[in-house]
């Protein structure tokens, strides 16, 4: 019998009515003769509310206790969904991450799954029972509850699909697939019918929030076919699988990420020390450019605004070691990127990006170019215009695409 893993995100289980609707979706798959394992996120924005409560009591809540708190969100949705299924006449059992055998590293708030002991789930599935697993949580060898980082339920579902050799992992969300750009920014987006793991990984890393990048990594590594689709409609979604089809378009989408800060350190010569200090403190440094004259260097790099305070503290604390003259901080920036496996053999695409942005008088502050992407740092106030411009220049706007799916 075929086995599918279905994951339902927060909005899909955002109310009792939605949970009842989700139960119907699961029953449809069950009635088609499939075995179903379900992964749920916490209801609506309830994880945010839990974080808010913690922050009201403590500026820096202990990570262990945060995990204990946040893991409770998924337990509400999983048990309600099991009740809904049972009341509709379908046997179902909900399991916490630890009951489901999801073993993680001993790191709180951003643990990685190390293995899943699936015996218990397999036994239940073999009895015809629908198993609902709490997403985003696991347990360490020492019996400590962990969570996988915000958005981590996607990873739970892909890891479960990989461990159980499921035929497909369906990610149900509030949009009907992966789009050529953020539909809230570009009204003319089109839905992608199929994209490769590598393209999805770039899109997710560069700002597409539809899937957690770690989940895509896990799917690629274990060759788990994914489908992203809406729990609100019956439309077919986007399939993410396999390698790139060379016949396909050069570019598969335009993404953007706001809240970027550029830091320039002027006149110093300790590049290696600088980055080892930042890496040790888990500061996620993105683009780096350096400009040398004689023995001294100016270096610029970008980080997310969330890391700004910590980065400036570190730089100040290491001023003597790094021996720099000045730090210049530029906030209010964004990154727009085009992504596509075909970029490697189409270097002219980068020129097309620069020309299109220049024609719109959009100042590019930094650029980074790789096999699968071209990214530009620009002022955040004009991100939307930049995304729309690139979307149209690369021929994605639906009215330009004969027969496009949207
Ligand atoms: N409930 C968690 C969050 O909001 C995990 C998830 O939804 O994937 O981040
Ligand atoms: Mg999510």
Short mmCIF file of N, CA and C in Angstrom, two decimals, residues 140-258:
data_model
loop_
_atom_site.label_atom_id
_atom_site.label_comp_id
_atom_site.label_asym_id
_atom_site.label_seq_id
_atom_site.Cartn_x
_atom_site.Cartn_y
_atom_site.Cartn_z
N UNK A 140 16.16 14.47 23.19
CA UNK A 140 17.58 14.11 23.13
C UNK A 140 17.78 12.74 23.77
N UNK A 141 18.98 12.17 23.61
CA UNK A 141 19.29 10.89 24.25
C UNK A 141 19.09 10.97 25.76
N UNK A 142 19.28 12.18 26.33
CA UNK A 142 19.12 12.35 27.79
C UNK A 142 17.68 12.61 28.19
N UNK A 143 16.77 12.55 27.26
CA UNK A 143 15.36 12.73 27.62
C UNK A 143 14.93 14.18 27.73
N UNK A 144 15.70 15.09 27.13
CA UNK A 144 15.30 16.51 27.15
C UNK A 144 14.47 16.84 25.91
N UNK A 145 13.41 17.64 26.12
CA UNK A 145 12.57 18.05 24.99
C UNK A 145 13.30 19.15 24.20
N UNK A 146 13.30 19.01 22.88
CA UNK A 146 13.94 20.02 22.04
C UNK A 146 12.96 20.49 20.96
N UNK A 147 13.25 21.65 20.38
CA UNK A 147 12.51 22.06 19.17
C UNK A 147 13.53 22.32 18.06
N UNK A 148 13.01 22.37 16.83
CA UNK A 148 13.89 22.34 15.65
C UNK A 148 14.15 23.70 15.03
N UNK A 149 13.73 24.78 15.70
CA UNK A 149 13.84 26.11 15.07
C UNK A 149 12.51 26.46 14.43
N UNK A 150 12.19 27.76 14.39
CA UNK A 150 10.89 28.19 13.87
C UNK A 150 10.68 27.66 12.45
N UNK A 151 9.48 27.22 12.20
CA UNK A 151 9.16 26.64 10.89
C UNK A 151 9.60 25.19 10.75
N UNK A 152 10.00 24.59 11.88
CA UNK A 152 10.61 23.26 11.83
C UNK A 152 9.67 22.09 11.55
N UNK A 153 8.37 22.32 11.54
CA UNK A 153 7.47 21.19 11.25
C UNK A 153 7.66 20.64 9.84
N UNK A 154 8.04 21.51 8.91
CA UNK A 154 8.33 21.03 7.56
C UNK A 154 9.41 19.94 7.64
N UNK A 155 10.43 20.22 8.43
CA UNK A 155 11.54 19.26 8.55
C UNK A 155 11.07 17.97 9.20
N UNK A 156 10.22 18.07 10.22
CA UNK A 156 9.69 16.85 10.83
C UNK A 156 9.03 15.98 9.76
N UNK A 157 8.21 16.61 8.92
CA UNK A 157 7.46 15.81 7.96
C UNK A 157 8.38 15.17 6.92
N UNK A 158 9.37 15.92 6.46
CA UNK A 158 10.27 15.35 5.45
C UNK A 158 11.13 14.24 6.07
N UNK A 159 11.60 14.47 7.29
CA UNK A 159 12.42 13.45 7.94
C UNK A 159 11.60 12.18 8.18
N UNK A 160 10.33 12.35 8.54
CA UNK A 160 9.47 11.16 8.73
C UNK A 160 9.25 10.44 7.40
N UNK A 161 9.00 11.23 6.35
CA UNK A 161 8.78 10.63 5.04
C UNK A 161 10.04 9.86 4.61
N UNK A 162 11.21 10.43 4.91
CA UNK A 162 12.46 9.75 4.54
C UNK A 162 12.62 8.46 5.34
N UNK A 163 12.41 8.53 6.66
CA UNK A 163 12.60 7.33 7.50
C UNK A 163 11.61 6.24 7.15
N UNK A 164 10.41 6.62 6.75
CA UNK A 164 9.38 5.61 6.50
C UNK A 164 9.29 5.26 5.02
N UNK A 165 10.19 5.83 4.24
CA UNK A 165 10.21 5.60 2.78
C UNK A 165 8.83 5.86 2.16
N UNK A 166 8.26 6.98 2.55
CA UNK A 166 6.93 7.35 2.02
C UNK A 166 7.03 7.66 0.53
N UNK A 167 5.92 7.50 -0.17
CA UNK A 167 5.92 7.77 -1.61
C UNK A 167 5.92 9.26 -1.91
N UNK A 168 5.43 10.03 -0.95
CA UNK A 168 5.32 11.48 -1.19
C UNK A 168 5.16 12.18 0.14
N UNK A 169 5.67 13.38 0.22
CA UNK A 169 5.42 14.22 1.40
C UNK A 169 4.66 15.44 0.92
N UNK A 170 3.41 15.58 1.36
CA UNK A 170 2.59 16.71 0.92
C UNK A 170 2.59 17.78 2.01
N UNK A 171 2.99 18.99 1.62
CA UNK A 171 3.04 20.09 2.58
C UNK A 171 1.84 20.98 2.30
N UNK A 172 0.87 20.96 3.20
CA UNK A 172 -0.35 21.78 3.02
C UNK A 172 -0.17 23.11 3.71
N UNK A 173 -0.48 24.18 2.95
CA UNK A 173 -0.26 25.51 3.51
C UNK A 173 -1.40 26.43 3.06
N UNK A 174 -1.20 27.76 3.19
CA UNK A 174 -2.29 28.65 2.81
C UNK A 174 -2.11 29.23 1.41
N UNK A 175 -1.07 28.83 0.70
CA UNK A 175 -0.94 29.22 -0.71
C UNK A 175 -0.92 27.93 -1.53
N UNK A 176 -1.22 28.04 -2.85
CA UNK A 176 -1.42 26.76 -3.54
C UNK A 176 -0.17 26.21 -4.21
N UNK A 177 0.99 26.69 -3.80
CA UNK A 177 2.21 26.11 -4.33
C UNK A 177 3.37 27.07 -4.19
N UNK A 178 4.42 26.79 -4.95
CA UNK A 178 5.58 27.68 -4.96
C UNK A 178 5.40 28.59 -6.17
N UNK A 179 5.57 29.87 -5.96
CA UNK A 179 5.33 30.84 -7.03
C UNK A 179 6.63 31.44 -7.56
N UNK A 180 6.50 32.10 -8.71
CA UNK A 180 7.66 32.75 -9.32
C UNK A 180 8.12 33.97 -8.53
N UNK A 181 7.33 34.44 -7.58
CA UNK A 181 7.71 35.51 -6.65
C UNK A 181 6.66 35.51 -5.54
N UNK A 182 6.85 36.36 -4.55
CA UNK A 182 5.89 36.43 -3.46
C UNK A 182 4.57 37.03 -3.98
N UNK A 183 3.47 36.27 -3.93
CA UNK A 183 2.21 36.76 -4.49
C UNK A 183 1.70 38.04 -3.83
N UNK A 184 2.18 38.32 -2.62
CA UNK A 184 1.74 39.56 -1.96
C UNK A 184 2.42 40.78 -2.58
N UNK A 185 3.52 40.54 -3.27
CA UNK A 185 4.28 41.64 -3.86
C UNK A 185 4.01 41.76 -5.36
N UNK A 186 3.90 40.62 -6.02
CA UNK A 186 3.72 40.63 -7.47
C UNK A 186 2.35 40.03 -7.79
N UNK A 187 1.42 40.86 -8.27
CA UNK A 187 0.06 40.34 -8.52
C UNK A 187 0.03 39.36 -9.70
N UNK A 188 1.05 39.42 -10.55
CA UNK A 188 1.02 38.60 -11.77
C UNK A 188 1.84 37.32 -11.64
N UNK A 189 2.07 36.85 -10.43
CA UNK A 189 2.92 35.65 -10.26
C UNK A 189 2.29 34.44 -10.94
N UNK A 190 3.13 33.48 -11.26
CA UNK A 190 2.56 32.22 -11.73
C UNK A 190 3.07 31.09 -10.83
N UNK A 191 2.27 30.06 -10.77
CA UNK A 191 2.65 28.93 -9.92
C UNK A 191 3.60 28.04 -10.70
N UNK A 192 4.62 27.55 -10.03
CA UNK A 192 5.56 26.66 -10.69
C UNK A 192 5.00 25.24 -10.60
N UNK A 193 4.99 24.55 -11.71
CA UNK A 193 4.41 23.20 -11.72
C UNK A 193 5.38 22.22 -11.07
N UNK A 194 6.66 22.39 -11.41
CA UNK A 194 7.66 21.46 -10.90
C UNK A 194 8.99 22.19 -10.79
N UNK A 195 9.71 22.00 -9.71
CA UNK A 195 11.07 22.53 -9.64
C UNK A 195 11.97 21.52 -8.95
N UNK A 196 13.26 21.69 -9.16
CA UNK A 196 14.23 20.74 -8.59
C UNK A 196 14.51 21.09 -7.12
N UNK A 197 15.09 20.12 -6.41
CA UNK A 197 15.47 20.36 -5.02
C UNK A 197 16.42 21.55 -4.91
N UNK A 198 17.41 21.60 -5.83
CA UNK A 198 18.41 22.67 -5.73
C UNK A 198 17.79 24.04 -5.91
N UNK A 199 16.86 24.14 -6.87
CA UNK A 199 16.22 25.44 -7.08
C UNK A 199 15.39 25.82 -5.86
N UNK A 200 14.65 24.85 -5.30
CA UNK A 200 13.83 25.14 -4.12
C UNK A 200 14.71 25.55 -2.95
N UNK A 201 15.85 24.89 -2.83
CA UNK A 201 16.77 25.21 -1.73
C UNK A 201 17.24 26.66 -1.83
N UNK A 202 17.61 27.08 -3.04
CA UNK A 202 18.03 28.48 -3.23
C UNK A 202 16.88 29.43 -2.91
N UNK A 203 15.68 29.11 -3.45
CA UNK A 203 14.53 30.00 -3.20
C UNK A 203 14.26 30.13 -1.71
N UNK A 204 14.29 28.98 -1.00
CA UNK A 204 13.98 29.00 0.44
C UNK A 204 15.06 29.78 1.19
N UNK A 205 16.32 29.58 0.81
CA UNK A 205 17.40 30.26 1.51
C UNK A 205 17.37 31.76 1.24
N UNK A 206 16.94 32.14 0.05
CA UNK A 206 16.98 33.56 -0.34
C UNK A 206 15.70 34.30 0.01
N UNK A 207 14.78 33.66 0.72
CA UNK A 207 13.65 34.43 1.22
C UNK A 207 12.27 33.83 1.00
N UNK A 208 12.11 32.82 0.13
CA UNK A 208 10.77 32.26 -0.08
C UNK A 208 10.37 31.53 1.21
N UNK A 209 9.31 31.99 1.85
CA UNK A 209 8.99 31.45 3.18
C UNK A 209 8.14 30.19 3.10
N UNK A 210 7.79 29.77 1.90
CA UNK A 210 6.82 28.69 1.76
C UNK A 210 7.34 27.36 2.33
N UNK A 211 8.63 27.16 2.31
CA UNK A 211 9.22 25.93 2.86
C UNK A 211 10.48 26.26 3.65
N UNK A 212 10.70 25.53 4.71
CA UNK A 212 11.88 25.71 5.54
C UNK A 212 13.08 25.13 4.79
N UNK A 213 14.18 25.89 4.72
CA UNK A 213 15.29 25.41 3.88
C UNK A 213 15.88 24.08 4.38
N UNK A 214 15.85 23.88 5.68
CA UNK A 214 16.39 22.61 6.20
C UNK A 214 15.56 21.41 5.74
N UNK A 215 14.26 21.64 5.60
CA UNK A 215 13.39 20.56 5.11
C UNK A 215 13.74 20.21 3.66
N UNK A 216 14.05 21.24 2.88
CA UNK A 216 14.39 20.99 1.47
C UNK A 216 15.72 20.23 1.39
N UNK A 217 16.66 20.63 2.24
CA UNK A 217 17.95 19.93 2.29
C UNK A 217 17.75 18.46 2.59
N UNK A 218 16.90 18.20 3.58
CA UNK A 218 16.62 16.82 4.00
C UNK A 218 15.94 16.05 2.86
N UNK A 219 15.03 16.71 2.15
CA UNK A 219 14.33 16.05 1.04
C UNK A 219 15.31 15.71 -0.07
N UNK A 220 16.23 16.63 -0.33
CA UNK A 220 17.21 16.41 -1.40
C UNK A 220 18.12 15.23 -1.03
N UNK A 221 18.59 15.26 0.20
CA UNK A 221 19.54 14.22 0.65
C UNK A 221 18.89 12.84 0.57
N UNK A 222 17.63 12.77 0.92
CA UNK A 222 16.95 11.46 0.98
C UNK A 222 16.04 11.21 -0.21
N UNK A 223 16.08 12.10 -1.16
CA UNK A 223 15.26 11.97 -2.35
C UNK A 223 13.76 11.77 -2.03
N UNK A 224 13.23 12.63 -1.17
CA UNK A 224 11.80 12.59 -0.83
C UNK A 224 11.05 13.55 -1.75
N UNK A 225 10.12 13.03 -2.53
CA UNK A 225 9.33 13.91 -3.41
C UNK A 225 8.41 14.77 -2.56
N UNK A 226 8.38 16.05 -2.86
CA UNK A 226 7.53 16.95 -2.08
C UNK A 226 6.45 17.54 -2.97
N UNK A 227 5.31 17.80 -2.37
CA UNK A 227 4.33 18.61 -3.07
C UNK A 227 3.85 19.69 -2.11
N UNK A 228 3.95 20.95 -2.54
CA UNK A 228 3.44 22.06 -1.74
C UNK A 228 2.08 22.42 -2.31
N UNK A 229 1.05 22.39 -1.49
CA UNK A 229 -0.29 22.71 -1.99
C UNK A 229 -1.15 23.34 -0.91
N UNK A 230 -2.31 23.84 -1.30
CA UNK A 230 -3.16 24.53 -0.35
C UNK A 230 -4.12 23.58 0.33
N UNK A 231 -4.36 23.80 1.62
CA UNK A 231 -5.38 23.00 2.30
C UNK A 231 -6.76 23.64 2.12
N UNK A 232 -6.78 24.81 1.47
CA UNK A 232 -8.04 25.54 1.31
C UNK A 232 -8.72 25.26 -0.02
N UNK A 233 -7.95 24.73 -0.98
CA UNK A 233 -8.51 24.46 -2.31
C UNK A 233 -8.09 23.06 -2.75
N UNK A 234 -8.62 22.63 -3.88
CA UNK A 234 -8.24 21.31 -4.38
C UNK A 234 -7.23 21.36 -5.51
N UNK A 235 -6.70 22.58 -5.77
CA UNK A 235 -5.74 22.72 -6.88
C UNK A 235 -4.52 21.84 -6.68
N UNK A 236 -3.95 21.38 -7.80
CA UNK A 236 -2.68 20.66 -7.72
C UNK A 236 -1.63 21.67 -7.29
N UNK A 237 -0.64 21.23 -6.57
CA UNK A 237 0.37 22.16 -6.08
C UNK A 237 1.62 22.15 -6.93
N UNK A 238 2.74 22.46 -6.30
CA UNK A 238 4.05 22.42 -6.97
C UNK A 238 4.79 21.17 -6.52
N UNK A 239 5.32 20.44 -7.49
CA UNK A 239 6.11 19.25 -7.16
C UNK A 239 7.58 19.65 -7.08
N UNK A 240 8.24 19.19 -6.03
CA UNK A 240 9.68 19.45 -5.90
C UNK A 240 10.36 18.09 -5.88
N UNK A 241 11.19 17.87 -6.86
CA UNK A 241 11.83 16.55 -6.96
C UNK A 241 13.05 16.64 -7.86
N UNK A 242 13.91 15.69 -7.68
CA UNK A 242 14.98 15.36 -8.61
C UNK A 242 15.88 16.47 -9.09
N UNK A 243 16.48 16.18 -10.23
CA UNK A 243 17.45 17.09 -10.79
C UNK A 243 16.77 18.10 -11.68
N UNK A 244 17.59 18.98 -12.14
CA UNK A 244 17.08 20.05 -12.97
C UNK A 244 16.85 19.55 -14.38
N UNK A 245 15.75 19.98 -14.93
CA UNK A 245 15.47 19.65 -16.32
C UNK A 245 16.06 20.78 -17.17
N UNK A 246 17.06 20.45 -17.95
CA UNK A 246 17.79 21.48 -18.69
C UNK A 246 16.93 22.21 -19.72
N UNK A 247 15.82 21.58 -20.07
CA UNK A 247 14.93 22.23 -21.05
C UNK A 247 14.18 23.40 -20.43
N UNK A 248 14.15 23.41 -19.10
CA UNK A 248 13.31 24.41 -18.47
C UNK A 248 13.90 25.81 -18.52
N UNK A 249 13.15 26.77 -18.05
CA UNK A 249 13.59 28.17 -18.11
C UNK A 249 14.88 28.39 -17.33
N UNK A 250 15.61 29.41 -17.75
CA UNK A 250 16.88 29.76 -17.10
C UNK A 250 16.62 30.13 -15.63
N UNK A 251 15.58 30.93 -15.43
CA UNK A 251 15.29 31.44 -14.10
C UNK A 251 13.96 30.86 -13.64
N UNK A 252 13.87 30.39 -12.37
CA UNK A 252 12.59 29.84 -11.92
C UNK A 252 11.86 30.78 -10.98
N UNK A 253 12.52 31.81 -10.48
CA UNK A 253 11.79 32.73 -9.62
C UNK A 253 12.62 33.92 -9.15
N UNK A 254 11.91 34.86 -8.56
CA UNK A 254 12.53 36.07 -8.00
C UNK A 254 12.17 36.08 -6.52
N UNK A 255 13.17 36.24 -5.66
CA UNK A 255 12.86 36.26 -4.22
C UNK A 255 13.41 37.54 -3.60
N UNK A 256 12.96 37.80 -2.40
CA UNK A 256 13.53 38.95 -1.70
C UNK A 256 13.53 38.70 -0.20
N UNK A 257 14.41 39.41 0.46
CA UNK A 257 14.53 39.31 1.90
C UNK A 257 14.76 40.71 2.43
N UNK A 258 13.94 41.14 3.39
CA UNK A 258 14.12 42.48 3.96
C UNK A 258 14.97 42.43 5.23
#
